CSV table of C-alpha atoms in Angstrom, one decimal:
chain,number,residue,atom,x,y,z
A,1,UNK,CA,308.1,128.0,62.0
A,2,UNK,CA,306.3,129.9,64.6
A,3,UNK,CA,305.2,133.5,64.4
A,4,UNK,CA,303.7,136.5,66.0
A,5,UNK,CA,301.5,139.3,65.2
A,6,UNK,CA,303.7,142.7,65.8
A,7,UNK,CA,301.7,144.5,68.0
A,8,UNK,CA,302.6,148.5,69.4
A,9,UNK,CA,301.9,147.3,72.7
A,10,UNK,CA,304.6,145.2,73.8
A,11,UNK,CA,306.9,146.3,70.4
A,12,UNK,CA,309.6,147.8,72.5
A,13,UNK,CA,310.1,145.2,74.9
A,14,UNK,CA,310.3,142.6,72.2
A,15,UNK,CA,313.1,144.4,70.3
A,16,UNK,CA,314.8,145.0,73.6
A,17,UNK,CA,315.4,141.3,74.7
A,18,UNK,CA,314.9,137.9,73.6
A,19,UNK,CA,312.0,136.6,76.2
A,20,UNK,CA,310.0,136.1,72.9
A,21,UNK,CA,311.3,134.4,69.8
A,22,UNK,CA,309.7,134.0,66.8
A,23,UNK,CA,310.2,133.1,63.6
A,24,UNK,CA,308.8,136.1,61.7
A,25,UNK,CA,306.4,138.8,62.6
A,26,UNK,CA,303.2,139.9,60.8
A,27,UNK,CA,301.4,143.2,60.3
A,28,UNK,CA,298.2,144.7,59.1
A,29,UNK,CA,300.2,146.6,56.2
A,30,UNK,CA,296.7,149.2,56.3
A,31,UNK,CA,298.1,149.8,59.9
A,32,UNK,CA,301.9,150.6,58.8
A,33,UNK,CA,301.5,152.4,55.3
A,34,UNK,CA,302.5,156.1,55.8
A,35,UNK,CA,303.7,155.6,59.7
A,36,UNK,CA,306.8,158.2,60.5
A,37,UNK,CA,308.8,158.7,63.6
A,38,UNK,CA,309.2,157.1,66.1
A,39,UNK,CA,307.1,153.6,64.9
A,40,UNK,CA,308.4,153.9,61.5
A,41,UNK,CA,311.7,153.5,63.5
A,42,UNK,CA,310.5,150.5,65.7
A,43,UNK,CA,309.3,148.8,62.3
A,44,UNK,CA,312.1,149.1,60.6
A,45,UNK,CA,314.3,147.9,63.7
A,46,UNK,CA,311.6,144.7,63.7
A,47,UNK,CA,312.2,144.0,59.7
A,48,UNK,CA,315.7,143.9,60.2
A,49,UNK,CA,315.3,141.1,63.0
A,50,UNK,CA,312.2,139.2,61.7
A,51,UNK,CA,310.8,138.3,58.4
A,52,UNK,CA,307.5,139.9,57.7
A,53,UNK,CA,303.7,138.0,56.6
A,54,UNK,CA,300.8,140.2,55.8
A,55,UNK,CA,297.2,140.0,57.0
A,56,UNK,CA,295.2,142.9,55.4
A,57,UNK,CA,292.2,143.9,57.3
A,58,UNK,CA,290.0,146.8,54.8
A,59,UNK,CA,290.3,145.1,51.5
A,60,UNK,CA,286.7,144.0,52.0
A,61,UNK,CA,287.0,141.3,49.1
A,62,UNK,CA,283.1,140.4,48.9
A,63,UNK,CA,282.1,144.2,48.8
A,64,UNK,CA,279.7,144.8,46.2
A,65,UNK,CA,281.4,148.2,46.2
A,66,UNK,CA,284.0,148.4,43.4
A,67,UNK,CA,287.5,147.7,44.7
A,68,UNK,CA,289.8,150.3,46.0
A,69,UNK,CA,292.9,150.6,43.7
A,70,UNK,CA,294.5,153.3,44.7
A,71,UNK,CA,295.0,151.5,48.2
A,72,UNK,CA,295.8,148.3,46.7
A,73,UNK,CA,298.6,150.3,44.7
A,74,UNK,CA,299.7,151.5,48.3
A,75,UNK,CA,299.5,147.8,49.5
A,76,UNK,CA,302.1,146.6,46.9
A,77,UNK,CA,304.2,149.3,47.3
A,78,UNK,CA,304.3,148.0,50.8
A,79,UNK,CA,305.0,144.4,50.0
A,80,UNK,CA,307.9,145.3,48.1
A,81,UNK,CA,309.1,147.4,50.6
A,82,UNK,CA,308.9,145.2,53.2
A,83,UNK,CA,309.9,142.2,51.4
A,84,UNK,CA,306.8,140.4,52.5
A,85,UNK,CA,306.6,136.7,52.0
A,86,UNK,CA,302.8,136.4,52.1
A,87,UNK,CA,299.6,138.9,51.8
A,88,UNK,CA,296.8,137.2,53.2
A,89,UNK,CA,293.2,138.9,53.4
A,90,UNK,CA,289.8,138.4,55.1
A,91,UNK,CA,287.0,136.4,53.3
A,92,UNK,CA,284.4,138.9,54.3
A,93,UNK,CA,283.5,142.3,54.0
A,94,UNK,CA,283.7,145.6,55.8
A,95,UNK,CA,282.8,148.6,53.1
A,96,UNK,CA,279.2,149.4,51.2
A,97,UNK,CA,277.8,152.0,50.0
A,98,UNK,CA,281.2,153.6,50.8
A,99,UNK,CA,281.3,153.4,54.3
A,100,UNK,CA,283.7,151.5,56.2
A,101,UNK,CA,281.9,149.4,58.8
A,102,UNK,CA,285.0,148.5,61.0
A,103,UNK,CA,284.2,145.2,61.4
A,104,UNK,CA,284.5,141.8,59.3
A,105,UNK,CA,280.8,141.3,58.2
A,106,UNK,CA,280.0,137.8,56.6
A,107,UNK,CA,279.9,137.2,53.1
A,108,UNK,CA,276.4,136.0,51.8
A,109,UNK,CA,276.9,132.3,50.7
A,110,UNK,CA,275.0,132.6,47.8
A,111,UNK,CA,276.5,131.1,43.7
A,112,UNK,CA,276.5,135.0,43.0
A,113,UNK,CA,278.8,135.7,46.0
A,114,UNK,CA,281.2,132.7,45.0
A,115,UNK,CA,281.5,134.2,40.9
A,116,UNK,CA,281.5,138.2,42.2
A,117,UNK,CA,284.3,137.0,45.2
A,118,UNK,CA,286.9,135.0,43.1
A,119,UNK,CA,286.8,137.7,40.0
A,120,UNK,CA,287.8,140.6,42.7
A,121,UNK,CA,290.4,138.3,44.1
A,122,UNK,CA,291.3,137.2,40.6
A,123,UNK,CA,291.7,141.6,39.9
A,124,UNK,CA,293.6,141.6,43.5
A,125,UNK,CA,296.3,138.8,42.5
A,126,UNK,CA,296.7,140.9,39.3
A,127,UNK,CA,297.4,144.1,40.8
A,128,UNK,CA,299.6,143.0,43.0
A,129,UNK,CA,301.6,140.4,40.6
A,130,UNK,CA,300.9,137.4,43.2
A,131,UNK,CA,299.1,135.1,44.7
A,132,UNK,CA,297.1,135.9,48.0
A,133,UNK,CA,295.9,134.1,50.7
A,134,UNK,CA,292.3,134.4,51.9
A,135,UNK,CA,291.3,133.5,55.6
A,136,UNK,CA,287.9,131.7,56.4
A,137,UNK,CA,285.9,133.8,59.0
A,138,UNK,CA,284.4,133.8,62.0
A,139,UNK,CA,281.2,134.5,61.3
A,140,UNK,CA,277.8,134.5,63.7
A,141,UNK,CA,274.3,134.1,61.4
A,142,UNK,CA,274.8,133.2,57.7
A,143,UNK,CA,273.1,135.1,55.8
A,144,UNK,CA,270.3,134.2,53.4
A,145,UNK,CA,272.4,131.2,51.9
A,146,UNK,CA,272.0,128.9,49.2
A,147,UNK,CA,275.0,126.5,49.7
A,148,UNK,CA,276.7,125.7,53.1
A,149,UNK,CA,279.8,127.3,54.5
A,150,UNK,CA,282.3,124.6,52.9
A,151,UNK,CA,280.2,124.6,49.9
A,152,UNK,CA,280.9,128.6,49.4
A,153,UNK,CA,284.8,128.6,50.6
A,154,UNK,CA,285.5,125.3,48.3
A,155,UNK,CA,283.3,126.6,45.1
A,156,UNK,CA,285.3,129.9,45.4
A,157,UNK,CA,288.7,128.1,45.6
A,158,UNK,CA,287.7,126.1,42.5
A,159,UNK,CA,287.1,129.5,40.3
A,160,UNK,CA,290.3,131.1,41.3
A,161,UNK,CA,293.8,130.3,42.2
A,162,UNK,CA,294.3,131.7,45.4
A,163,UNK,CA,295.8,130.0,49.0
A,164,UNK,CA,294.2,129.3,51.7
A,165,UNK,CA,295.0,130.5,55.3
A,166,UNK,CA,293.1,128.1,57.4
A,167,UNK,CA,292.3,130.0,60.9
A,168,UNK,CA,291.9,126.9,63.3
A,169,UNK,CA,290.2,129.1,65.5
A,170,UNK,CA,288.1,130.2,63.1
A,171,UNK,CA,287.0,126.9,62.3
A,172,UNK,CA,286.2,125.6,66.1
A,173,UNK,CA,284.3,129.0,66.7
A,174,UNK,CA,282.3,128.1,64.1
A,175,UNK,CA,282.1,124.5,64.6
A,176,UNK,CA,280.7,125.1,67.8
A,177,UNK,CA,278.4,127.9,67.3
A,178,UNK,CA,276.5,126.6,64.0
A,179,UNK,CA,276.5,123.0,65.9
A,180,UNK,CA,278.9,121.1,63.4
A,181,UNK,CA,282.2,119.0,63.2
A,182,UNK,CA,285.7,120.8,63.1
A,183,UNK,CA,287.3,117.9,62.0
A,184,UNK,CA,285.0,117.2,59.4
A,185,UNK,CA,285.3,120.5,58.2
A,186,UNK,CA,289.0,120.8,58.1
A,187,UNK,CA,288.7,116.9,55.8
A,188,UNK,CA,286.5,118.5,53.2
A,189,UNK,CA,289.0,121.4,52.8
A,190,UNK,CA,291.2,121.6,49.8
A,191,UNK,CA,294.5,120.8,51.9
A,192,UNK,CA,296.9,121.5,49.2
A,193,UNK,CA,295.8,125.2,49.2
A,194,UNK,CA,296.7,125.5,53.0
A,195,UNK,CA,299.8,127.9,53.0
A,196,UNK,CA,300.0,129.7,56.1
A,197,UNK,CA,297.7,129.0,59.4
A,198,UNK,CA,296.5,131.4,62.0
A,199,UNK,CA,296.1,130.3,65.9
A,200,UNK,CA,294.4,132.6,68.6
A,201,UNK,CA,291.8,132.3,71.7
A,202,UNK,CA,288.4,133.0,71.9
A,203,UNK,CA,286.3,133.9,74.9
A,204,UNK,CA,282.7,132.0,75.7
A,205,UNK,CA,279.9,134.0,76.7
A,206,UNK,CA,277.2,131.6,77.1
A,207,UNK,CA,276.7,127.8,76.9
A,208,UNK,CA,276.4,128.0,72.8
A,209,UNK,CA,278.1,130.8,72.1
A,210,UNK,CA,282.0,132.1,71.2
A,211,UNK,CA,282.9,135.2,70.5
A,212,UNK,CA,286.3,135.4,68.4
A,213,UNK,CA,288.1,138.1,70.0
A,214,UNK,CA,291.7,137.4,69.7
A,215,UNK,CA,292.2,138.2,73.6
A,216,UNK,CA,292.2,134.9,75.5
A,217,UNK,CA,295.0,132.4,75.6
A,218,UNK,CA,294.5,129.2,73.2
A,219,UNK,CA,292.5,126.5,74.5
A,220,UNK,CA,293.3,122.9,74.8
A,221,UNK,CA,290.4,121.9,72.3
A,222,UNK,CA,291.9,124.4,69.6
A,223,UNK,CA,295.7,123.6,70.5
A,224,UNK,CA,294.1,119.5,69.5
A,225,UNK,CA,292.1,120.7,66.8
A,226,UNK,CA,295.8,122.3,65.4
A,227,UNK,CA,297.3,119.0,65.9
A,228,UNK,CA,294.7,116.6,63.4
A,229,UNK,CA,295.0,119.8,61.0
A,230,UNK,CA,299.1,119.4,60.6
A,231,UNK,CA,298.7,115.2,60.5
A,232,UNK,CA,296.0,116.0,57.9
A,233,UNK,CA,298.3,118.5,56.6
A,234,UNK,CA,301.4,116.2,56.5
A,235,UNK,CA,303.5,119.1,55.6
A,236,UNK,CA,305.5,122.2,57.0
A,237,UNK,CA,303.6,125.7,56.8
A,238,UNK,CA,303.9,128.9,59.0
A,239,UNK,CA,301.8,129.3,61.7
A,240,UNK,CA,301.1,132.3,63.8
A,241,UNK,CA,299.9,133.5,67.0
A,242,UNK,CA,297.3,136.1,67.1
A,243,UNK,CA,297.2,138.1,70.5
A,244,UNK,CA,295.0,141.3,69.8
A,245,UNK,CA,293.9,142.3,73.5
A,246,UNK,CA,294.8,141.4,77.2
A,247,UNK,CA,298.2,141.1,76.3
A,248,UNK,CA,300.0,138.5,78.6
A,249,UNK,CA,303.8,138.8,79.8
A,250,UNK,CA,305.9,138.0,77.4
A,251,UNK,CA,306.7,134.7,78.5
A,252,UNK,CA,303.2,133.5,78.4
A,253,UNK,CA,303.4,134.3,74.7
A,254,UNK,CA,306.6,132.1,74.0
A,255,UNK,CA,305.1,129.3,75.9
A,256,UNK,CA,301.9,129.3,73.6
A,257,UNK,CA,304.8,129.5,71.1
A,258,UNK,CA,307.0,127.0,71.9
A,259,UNK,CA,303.8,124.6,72.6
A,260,UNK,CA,302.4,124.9,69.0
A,261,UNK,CA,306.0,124.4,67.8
A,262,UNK,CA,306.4,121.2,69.7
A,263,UNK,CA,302.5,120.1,68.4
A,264,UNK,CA,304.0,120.7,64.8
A,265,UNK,CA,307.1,119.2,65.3
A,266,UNK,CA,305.4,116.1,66.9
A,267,UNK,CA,302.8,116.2,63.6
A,268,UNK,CA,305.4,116.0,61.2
A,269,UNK,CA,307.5,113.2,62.3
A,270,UNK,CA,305.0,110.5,62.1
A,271,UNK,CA,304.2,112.0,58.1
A,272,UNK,CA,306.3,112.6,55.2
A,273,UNK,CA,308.0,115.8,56.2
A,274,UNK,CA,308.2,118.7,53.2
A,275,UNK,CA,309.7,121.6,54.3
A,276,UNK,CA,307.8,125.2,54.0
């Protein structure tokens, strides 16, 4: 199934007709905890149409900052509420030193960040009675590391038992900015972790550079690189479409929808088909 991020600006006009149709909705629940009125209302009107998935965004797992816990308390009051099927978070950080930077900052790949990483999400998973998801980054300069990207992302999954939402973006933005293979990548990657899968666009500002923004429509290179992750994949997760910016008409959205459907759909029939 086929999903969207639930965004304010085109909320109305997607609970008032049918142009877009997907299969559940997902929210930042640090954007929705404590909302009244009138988008308390909207929400509520989307949870009984949709099911919900959960992307946090201010956890800030690979802070050396102690983790928040009265917000993690809020977060899983949330989930309940909600009856969200997945909580998914950001391998990176945003807080230090107690100040929220606002931004998804690169976690160092060092052997100290890969033990200090999967005990806070070990201490997450507790508080909040299950298993999360944690999203490889976007990231532009590694900083001072000691093992490679897939070396730091597979070490980590090794220590704890966590999911992994695989951001096919994320990877070809990467790919293409630190000069290696996507598809080599995505083989090395623990497959059997993959639970949920994140699609978006990117915009290019130079000749060697991408800039994840979330604001562009999907390119044909990621929609392709989507397509050798789900026959490497070989079975059924839920995908969604990220559209942060430039919002589109809503048909343009069900149209990237309908086309990563039909790439999925396509992937799965020539594998043995297991149903999310």
């Amino acid at each position: 199934m086929v999903g969207i991020g639930f965004r304010k600006d085109f909320a109305e006009e997607m609970l008032q007709n049918n142009i877009i149709q997907p299969a559940f909705i997902e929210v930042a629940p640090e954007n929705w905890i404590g909302v009244g009125g009138f988008w308390k209302k909207k929400f509520r009107q989307a949870l009984e149409k949709y099911p919900l998935y959960t992307h946090g965004l201010s956890l800030s797992i690979g802070s050396p900052d102690p983790l928040d816990f009265q917000f993690l308390k809020k977060v899983k009051a949330f989930l309940k509420e909600t009856n969200a099927q997945i909580y998914s978070e950001h391998l990176s950080y945003s807080k230090c030193d107690n100040a929220h930077l606002y931004d998804l900052l690169p976690i160092p790949f060092t052997h100290d960040a890969v033990k200090h990483v999967a005990e806070r999400i070990r201490m997450v998973q507790d508080v909040l009675e299950r298993k999360i998801a944690i999203e490889i980054v976007s990231y532009y300069s590694p900083v001072a590391p000691e093992i490679t990207e897939i070396e730091f992302i597979n070490n980590i999954l090794a220590e704890v038992n966590c999911d992994l939402l695989l951001d096919v973006n994320n990877v070809y933005v990467n790919a293409f900015n630190h000069n290696y293979d996507a598809k080599q990548f995505i083989d090395l990657l623990p497959m059997e972790r993959v639970s949920y899968i994140h699609m978006a666009g990117h915009h290019q500002v130079s000749e060697n550079l991408i800039i994840d923004t979330h604001g562009e429509a999907i390119i044909d290179p990621v929609f392709d690189l989507f397509d050798y992750t789900m026959h490497r994949l070989k079975r059924d997760v839920p995908v969604l479409l990220e559209r942060d910016f430039n919002i589109p008409e809503l048909e343009e959205l069900q149209e990237e929808m309908i086309r990563l459907n039909e790439i999925k759909t396509a992937a799965l029939k020539s594998t043995s088909y297991v149903t999310a």
